Amino acid sequence: MSVIDDGEIFYLSLKQVSERIASGDLSPVEVLNAVIERTSGLEPRLNAYITPTFERAMDDARMAEREIAAGKYRGPLHGVPIGLKDNYWTEGIPTTAGSKLLADFVPTEDGNAVARLRAAGAVITGKLNMHELAIGGTTTNPHYGATRNPWGLDRIPGGSSGGSAAAVAAGFCFAALGTDTVASVRHPASHCGLVGMKATFGRVSVFGTVPLSWSLDHVGPITRTVEDAALVLNRIAGYDPRDSGSVDVEVPDFTRRLGEDLNGVRIGLPRKYFFEPLDPEVRDSVEAAIGVLRDLGASIRDLEFPSAPEAHVIFPFLSRPEAASFQEDFIRGRAEAYGDVRWNVELGELILATDYIRAQRLRTAMRQELEGIMREVDALVMPTTRTVAHPIGAPFTTVDGKSLDAFGLMVGLTAPFSLTGSPAISVPCGFNSEGLPIGLQIVGRAWDEAMILRIGAAYEGATPWSDRHPTL
C-alpha cells in the first residue's frame, strides 16, 4: 500500500477511494483512520455529528480489509466510510431524529437503506446532525447545537440534512444519506457545494427512517460527484414490501448512461416563478450553466409550469397533518420536550380532513400537469435555491429586493417536485463573490433518474466546480 498525504484522501470522490481500496493501494483501515483524524480535528468547529460510531466503524473496516484480501470484494461501497442522518434506524445505536423526544430510542434493527449499505460493505461512521425532526432548513438544532457550513462557519449548511452535507463537504466521510421531504437533500447539497439526489417517490424504501410526512418523504444520497450519487443509489434502490409507498419496478444500473453526451437531449426552462426572484449571483451562475448545457449539445426551450407556485400553499396542508399523526403521543404527553418546531406539528392538528383531501387532489392535478409538460422535454433545469447560505441566526428578509417568507426563500424551488414525486438532483454550478456554493436543480420524468444523472454528469465533467473544496 502506498503512503499518501492525508489531505489527498479526504477529498477523493467515493469512486476514487473505492478504486484505490479495490486495487490494494489503500486499505479500509487506513482510509477510516484518516477520516477519524480529520473529524477529530475539525468536528468541534462544525458540529456535524450527534453520535459518531468510530469504534464500530473500525471493526467494520477491519472486516472489509480481511474480506477484500480474501477475494470477497462486494463492490464500490466496500470499505468506504459513509455517514447517516440521525433519523435512520441503526441497530443498537441511538436514533434521535435531532430531538429530545427520541433521545432514548435505540432501534432493534437497521432501516432498509442502512441494511443495504451494510450489505454492500460500507463502513458507517455515525449519526449526523439535522434540523429537529426534519422540520426545517437551517440545522440550527436547539438540543444538539447548530451545524456550521464548511464553506463559511458563520453560515447554515442548509437542512434538514445539514449534518450530512457538512460532513461530506468537510471530508468526514465520502457520502452520507439524508432524507428529502420538501428539499432536505437538495437544499443542503446546494449550500455545501455537493450533489444531492432525490429519486422518484417509491424508488427507495423509507422503511426504518423516522417519518416526517409519509406521502412526501424520500431517502437520498449526498455526495461529491454525480457518479458517486449513482453508485450509492445503485445499492439503496429497490422494492421493499415493508414500505407502503415502495413500488416494484426494475432498478437499472444508474451509472450506465453517465458517459453519454447531451446531443438530442431536450431541456425545459420554467423561468416564471423559478427564476424570479433570484439573488443576482445565483442567476448569473445558473444562466452560465444553461449555456454550458447548450454547448454540450442539449436543446433549450422556455416553458411554464403554471401550478408550481401552488406548492407553497399545498405543502403544509399535507405535511403538517401527517407529521401530527405520527407525533400525536409526543404532542399530547411530552410537548415541553420540543424545540422550536412544536408549532409546526400542532398546526397539523388544526387542519381539517376536508382541507387535507383537497390538498391531495390539487397535488394530483399538479403531477398530471407536470407529466404533460415532460412529454415535450427530457428534463427541466432551474436554480436549487434562490440565494446562497445565509448567516446562522439571521432572519429571512428579501431576495433581489423582494420580500419572501422562509418557505419561499429556502424550499420554494424544490417543493413542487416533492409534491409530484419527481426525480431531482442538485449539482454545484458555481460560487458567489464570498466563495459560497450555488446549486443547479435538474428534474426528470418519473423513474427516469438515468436522464438527470446523465445531464448532471455531463455538466459536471465540463465545469470545475466538483474539484473545489472548502479550506478549513
Coordinates of C-alpha atoms in Angstrom, one line a residue, residues 29-389:
V29 CA -8.5 0.8 7.9
E30 CA -6.1 3.3 6.5
V31 CA -8.9 5.3 5.0
L32 CA -11.0 5.2 8.1
N33 CA -8.1 6.3 10.3
A34 CA -7.6 9.3 8.1
V35 CA -11.3 10.1 8.3
I36 CA -11.3 9.8 12.1
E37 CA -8.3 12.0 12.5
R38 CA -9.8 14.6 10.2
T39 CA -13.1 14.6 12.0
S40 CA -11.5 14.7 15.4
G41 CA -9.6 17.9 14.4
L42 CA -12.5 19.8 12.8
E43 CA -15.7 18.4 14.3
P44 CA -15.8 20.8 17.3
R45 CA -16.0 23.7 14.8
L46 CA -18.6 22.1 12.5
N47 CA -20.8 20.0 14.9
A48 CA -21.8 17.7 12.1
Y49 CA -22.3 14.6 14.3
I50 CA -24.8 13.7 17.0
T51 CA -23.4 10.2 17.6
P52 CA -20.1 9.2 15.9
T53 CA -19.6 5.4 15.9
F54 CA -15.9 5.2 15.2
E55 CA -15.3 2.1 17.3
R56 CA -17.8 0.0 15.5
A57 CA -16.7 1.6 12.2
M58 CA -13.2 0.3 12.8
D59 CA -14.5 -3.2 13.4
D60 CA -16.3 -3.0 10.1
A61 CA -13.2 -1.5 8.3
R62 CA -11.1 -4.4 9.6
M63 CA -13.6 -6.9 8.4
A64 CA -13.7 -5.2 5.0
E65 CA -10.0 -5.4 4.8
R66 CA -10.0 -9.1 5.5
E67 CA -12.8 -9.8 3.0
I68 CA -11.1 -7.9 0.2
A69 CA -7.8 -9.5 0.9
A70 CA -9.6 -12.9 0.7
G71 CA -11.1 -12.0 -2.7
K72 CA -14.6 -11.4 -1.4
Y73 CA -14.9 -7.8 -2.7
R74 CA -18.6 -6.7 -2.5
G75 CA -18.4 -3.7 -4.9
P76 CA -17.8 0.0 -5.0
L77 CA -19.0 0.8 -1.4
H78 CA -16.9 -1.9 0.2
G79 CA -14.7 -0.4 2.9
V80 CA -15.8 3.2 2.2
P81 CA -16.8 5.5 5.1
I82 CA -20.4 6.7 4.8
G83 CA -22.4 8.8 7.3
L84 CA -26.1 8.7 8.2
K85 CA -28.6 11.4 9.0
D86 CA -29.8 10.7 12.6
N87 CA -33.3 9.8 11.5
Y88 CA -32.2 6.4 10.1
W89 CA -32.7 3.4 12.3
T90 CA -29.5 1.8 13.3
E91 CA -29.5 -1.4 15.3
G92 CA -28.1 -0.8 18.8
I93 CA -27.3 2.8 18.2
P94 CA -29.5 5.8 19.3
T95 CA -31.6 7.4 16.5
T96 CA -32.7 10.8 17.9
A97 CA -34.0 12.5 14.7
G98 CA -32.4 15.6 16.3
S99 CA -35.0 15.6 19.1
K100 CA -35.0 15.1 22.8
L101 CA -38.3 13.2 22.3
L102 CA -36.3 10.3 20.7
A103 CA -33.1 10.7 22.7
D104 CA -33.6 7.2 24.2
F105 CA -34.8 5.5 21.0
V106 CA -32.4 2.6 20.2
P107 CA -33.7 0.6 17.2
T108 CA -33.5 -3.2 17.3
E109 CA -32.8 -3.4 13.6
D110 CA -31.3 -1.3 10.8
G111 CA -33.6 0.6 8.4
N112 CA -33.8 -0.6 4.9
A113 CA -31.3 1.8 3.4
V114 CA -28.8 1.2 6.2
A115 CA -29.1 -2.6 5.9
R116 CA -28.5 -2.3 2.1
L117 CA -25.4 -0.1 2.8
R118 CA -24.0 -2.6 5.3
A119 CA -24.7 -5.5 2.9
A120 CA -22.6 -3.6 0.3
G121 CA -19.7 -3.4 2.8
A122 CA -20.0 0.3 3.6
V123 CA -18.3 1.5 6.8
I124 CA -20.9 3.6 8.8
T125 CA -19.2 6.4 10.6
G126 CA -22.1 7.6 12.7
K127 CA -25.3 9.6 13.0
L128 CA -25.3 13.1 11.7
N129 CA -26.9 16.3 13.0
M130 CA -30.2 17.5 11.5
H131 CA -32.9 20.0 12.0
E132 CA -35.2 18.8 14.8
L133 CA -37.5 16.0 13.5
A134 CA -36.5 17.1 9.9
I135 CA -38.9 20.1 10.2
G136 CA -36.7 23.0 9.0
G137 CA -33.9 24.1 6.7
T138 CA -31.1 25.5 8.9
T139 CA -29.9 22.6 11.1
T140 CA -29.7 25.1 13.9
N141 CA -30.7 22.4 16.4
P142 CA -31.8 23.6 19.9
H143 CA -30.8 20.3 21.5
Y144 CA -27.6 19.3 19.8
G145 CA -26.3 22.6 18.6
A146 CA -26.0 24.3 15.2
T147 CA -24.1 22.6 12.4
R148 CA -21.9 25.0 10.5
N149 CA -21.2 25.2 6.8
P150 CA -17.6 24.2 5.9
W151 CA -17.6 26.9 3.2
G152 CA -18.4 29.6 5.8
L153 CA -18.5 28.8 9.5
D154 CA -21.0 31.6 10.2
R155 CA -23.4 30.1 7.6
I156 CA -26.1 27.5 7.8
P157 CA -25.3 24.2 5.9
G158 CA -29.0 24.0 4.8
G159 CA -31.4 21.4 6.1
S160 CA -32.8 19.4 7.3
S161 CA -29.9 17.1 6.4
G162 CA -27.4 19.7 7.2
G163 CA -25.1 17.5 9.2
S164 CA -24.9 15.0 6.3
A165 CA -23.9 17.8 3.9
A166 CA -21.4 19.4 6.2
A167 CA -19.7 16.0 6.9
V168 CA -19.2 15.2 3.2
A169 CA -18.1 18.7 2.4
A170 CA -15.5 18.7 5.2
G171 CA -14.1 15.3 4.3
F172 CA -15.5 13.4 7.3
C173 CA -17.0 10.7 5.0
F174 CA -17.3 10.1 1.3
A175 CA -21.0 10.1 1.1
A176 CA -23.9 10.5 3.5
L177 CA -27.6 9.6 3.5
G178 CA -30.2 12.3 4.0
T179 CA -33.9 12.5 3.7
D180 CA -35.9 14.8 1.5
T181 CA -39.5 15.8 2.2
V182 CA -39.5 19.2 0.6
A183 CA -35.8 20.0 0.0
S184 CA -33.8 18.3 2.6
V185 CA -31.2 16.6 0.4
R186 CA -31.1 19.1 -2.4
H187 CA -31.1 22.2 -0.2
P188 CA -28.0 21.3 1.9
A189 CA -26.2 19.9 -1.1
S190 CA -26.6 23.2 -2.9
H191 CA -25.4 25.2 0.1
C192 CA -22.4 23.0 0.7
G193 CA -21.2 22.6 -2.9
L194 CA -22.3 18.9 -3.3
V195 CA -24.5 16.6 -5.3
G196 CA -27.9 15.8 -3.7
M197 CA -30.1 13.2 -5.3
K198 CA -33.9 12.6 -4.7
A199 CA -35.1 9.6 -6.7
T200 CA -38.7 9.1 -7.8
F201 CA -41.1 8.6 -4.9
G202 CA -41.2 4.8 -4.2
R203 CA -37.8 4.1 -5.8
V204 CA -36.0 3.9 -2.4
S205 CA -37.7 2.4 0.6
V206 CA -38.2 4.7 3.6
F207 CA -38.8 1.8 6.0
G208 CA -36.6 2.4 9.0
T209 CA -36.5 6.2 8.9
V210 CA -38.2 8.4 11.5
P211 CA -41.0 9.8 9.3
L212 CA -42.0 13.4 8.8
S213 CA -44.6 13.1 6.2
W214 CA -45.4 9.6 4.9
S215 CA -46.6 10.7 1.4
L216 CA -43.6 13.1 0.8
D217 CA -40.6 11.5 2.5
H218 CA -37.7 10.4 0.2
V219 CA -34.3 8.7 1.0
G220 CA -31.3 10.1 -0.9
P221 CA -27.5 10.4 -1.0
I222 CA -25.4 13.5 -0.6
T223 CA -22.0 13.0 -2.4
R224 CA -19.2 14.9 -4.1
T225 CA -19.9 13.8 -7.6
V226 CA -22.8 12.7 -9.8
E227 CA -21.2 9.3 -10.3
D228 CA -20.9 8.8 -6.5
A229 CA -24.6 9.5 -6.2
A230 CA -25.4 6.9 -8.8
L231 CA -23.2 4.4 -7.1
V232 CA -25.0 4.8 -3.8
L233 CA -28.4 4.8 -5.5
N234 CA -27.5 1.5 -7.1
R235 CA -27.3 -0.1 -3.7
I236 CA -30.2 1.5 -1.8
A237 CA -32.8 1.4 -4.5
G238 CA -35.3 -1.5 -4.8
Y239 CA -38.7 -2.7 -3.8
D240 CA -39.4 -3.2 -0.1
P241 CA -42.8 -4.6 0.9
R242 CA -42.4 -3.1 4.4
D243 CA -42.8 0.4 2.9
S244 CA -46.4 1.0 1.7
G245 CA -45.1 3.6 -0.8
S246 CA -42.4 1.4 -2.3
V247 CA -43.0 0.5 -6.0
D248 CA -41.9 -2.8 -7.5
V249 CA -40.1 -1.5 -10.7
E250 CA -36.9 -2.6 -12.3
V251 CA -33.8 -1.0 -10.9
P252 CA -31.3 -0.1 -13.6
D253 CA -27.6 0.4 -13.3
F254 CA -27.7 4.2 -12.6
T255 CA -24.1 4.6 -13.8
R256 CA -24.7 3.1 -17.2
R257 CA -25.5 6.3 -19.1
L258 CA -23.2 8.7 -17.3
G259 CA -20.7 9.0 -20.1
E260 CA -23.3 9.8 -22.8
D261 CA -23.2 13.2 -24.5
L262 CA -26.2 15.6 -24.5
N263 CA -26.8 15.7 -28.2
G264 CA -30.6 15.5 -28.8
V265 CA -31.5 16.0 -25.1
R266 CA -34.3 18.4 -24.7
I267 CA -34.2 20.7 -21.6
G268 CA -37.0 23.0 -20.5
L269 CA -36.6 26.2 -18.5
P270 CA -39.6 27.2 -16.4
R271 CA -38.4 30.8 -15.9
K272 CA -41.7 32.1 -14.5
Y273 CA -41.7 31.6 -10.7
F274 CA -38.4 29.6 -10.6
F275 CA -36.2 32.4 -11.9
E276 CA -38.0 35.3 -10.1
P277 CA -36.8 36.5 -7.6
L278 CA -33.2 35.3 -7.5
D279 CA -30.1 36.6 -6.0
P280 CA -28.3 38.2 -8.9
E281 CA -25.2 36.0 -8.4
V282 CA -27.3 32.8 -8.3
R283 CA -29.0 34.0 -11.5
D284 CA -25.7 34.6 -13.3
S285 CA -24.3 31.2 -12.3
V286 CA -27.5 29.3 -13.4
E287 CA -27.6 31.2 -16.7
A288 CA -24.0 30.3 -17.3
A289 CA -24.8 26.7 -16.5
I290 CA -27.6 26.8 -19.1
G291 CA -25.1 28.0 -21.6
V292 CA -22.8 25.1 -20.9
L293 CA -25.6 22.6 -21.3
R294 CA -26.4 24.2 -24.7
D295 CA -22.7 24.0 -25.7
L296 CA -22.8 20.3 -24.8
G297 CA -25.5 19.7 -27.4
A298 CA -28.7 20.0 -25.4
S299 CA -31.6 22.0 -26.9
I300 CA -33.0 24.6 -24.5
R301 CA -36.6 26.0 -24.6
D302 CA -38.6 28.2 -22.3
L303 CA -41.8 26.8 -20.9
E304 CA -44.2 27.2 -18.0
F305 CA -45.2 25.1 -15.0
P306 CA -48.3 27.1 -14.0
S307 CA -49.2 25.3 -10.8
A308 CA -45.7 25.3 -9.4
P309 CA -46.4 28.3 -7.1
E310 CA -49.3 26.4 -5.5
A311 CA -46.8 24.1 -3.8
H312 CA -46.3 26.9 -1.2
V313 CA -50.0 26.5 -0.2
I314 CA -50.4 22.8 -0.7
F315 CA -47.4 21.5 1.1
P316 CA -48.3 22.4 4.7
F317 CA -51.9 21.1 4.3
L318 CA -50.3 17.7 3.5
S319 CA -47.1 17.5 5.6
R320 CA -48.4 19.0 8.9
P321 CA -51.3 16.6 9.4
E322 CA -49.1 13.7 8.5
A323 CA -46.5 14.9 11.0
A324 CA -49.1 15.4 13.7
S325 CA -50.4 11.9 13.1
F326 CA -47.0 10.3 13.8
Q327 CA -46.2 12.6 16.6
E328 CA -49.6 12.6 18.3
D329 CA -48.4 11.0 21.5
F330 CA -45.5 13.5 21.7
I331 CA -47.8 16.5 21.4
R332 CA -50.3 15.2 23.9
G333 CA -47.8 13.9 26.5
R334 CA -44.4 15.5 26.1
A335 CA -44.9 18.8 24.3
E336 CA -42.4 20.5 26.6
A337 CA -39.6 18.4 25.1
Y338 CA -39.9 20.0 21.7
G339 CA -37.7 22.8 20.5
D340 CA -38.8 25.5 18.0
V341 CA -40.7 23.1 15.7
R342 CA -43.5 22.3 18.1
W343 CA -45.9 24.8 16.5
N344 CA -45.4 23.2 13.1
V345 CA -46.7 19.9 14.4
E346 CA -49.5 21.5 16.4
L347 CA -50.6 23.2 13.3
G348 CA -51.2 19.7 11.8
E349 CA -53.9 19.0 14.4
L350 CA -55.8 22.1 13.3
I351 CA -56.1 21.3 9.6
L352 CA -59.4 19.8 8.6
A353 CA -59.7 16.5 6.9
T354 CA -61.5 18.2 4.0
D355 CA -58.6 20.6 3.5
Y356 CA -56.1 17.7 3.6
I357 CA -58.1 15.8 0.9
R358 CA -58.5 19.0 -1.2
A359 CA -54.7 19.4 -1.0
Q360 CA -54.2 15.8 -2.2
R361 CA -56.4 16.5 -5.1
L362 CA -54.6 19.6 -6.0
R363 CA -51.3 17.7 -5.7
T364 CA -52.6 15.1 -8.2
A365 CA -53.5 17.9 -10.6
M366 CA -50.0 19.3 -10.3
R367 CA -48.5 16.0 -11.0
Q368 CA -50.7 15.5 -14.1
E369 CA -49.8 18.9 -15.3
L370 CA -46.1 18.2 -15.0
E371 CA -46.5 14.8 -16.7
G372 CA -47.9 16.7 -19.7
I373 CA -45.0 19.2 -19.7
M374 CA -42.5 16.4 -19.5
R375 CA -43.8 14.8 -22.7
E376 CA -42.2 17.8 -24.5
V377 CA -38.8 17.7 -22.8
D378 CA -36.5 15.2 -21.2
A379 CA -35.7 17.3 -18.2
L380 CA -36.2 20.7 -16.5
V381 CA -33.4 22.9 -15.1
M382 CA -33.6 25.7 -12.6
P383 CA -31.8 27.0 -9.5
T384 CA -31.9 24.8 -6.4
T385 CA -32.2 27.7 -4.1
R386 CA -32.9 31.4 -4.5
T387 CA -29.9 32.5 -2.5
V388 CA -26.6 31.1 -1.1
A389 CA -26.5 30.0 2.5

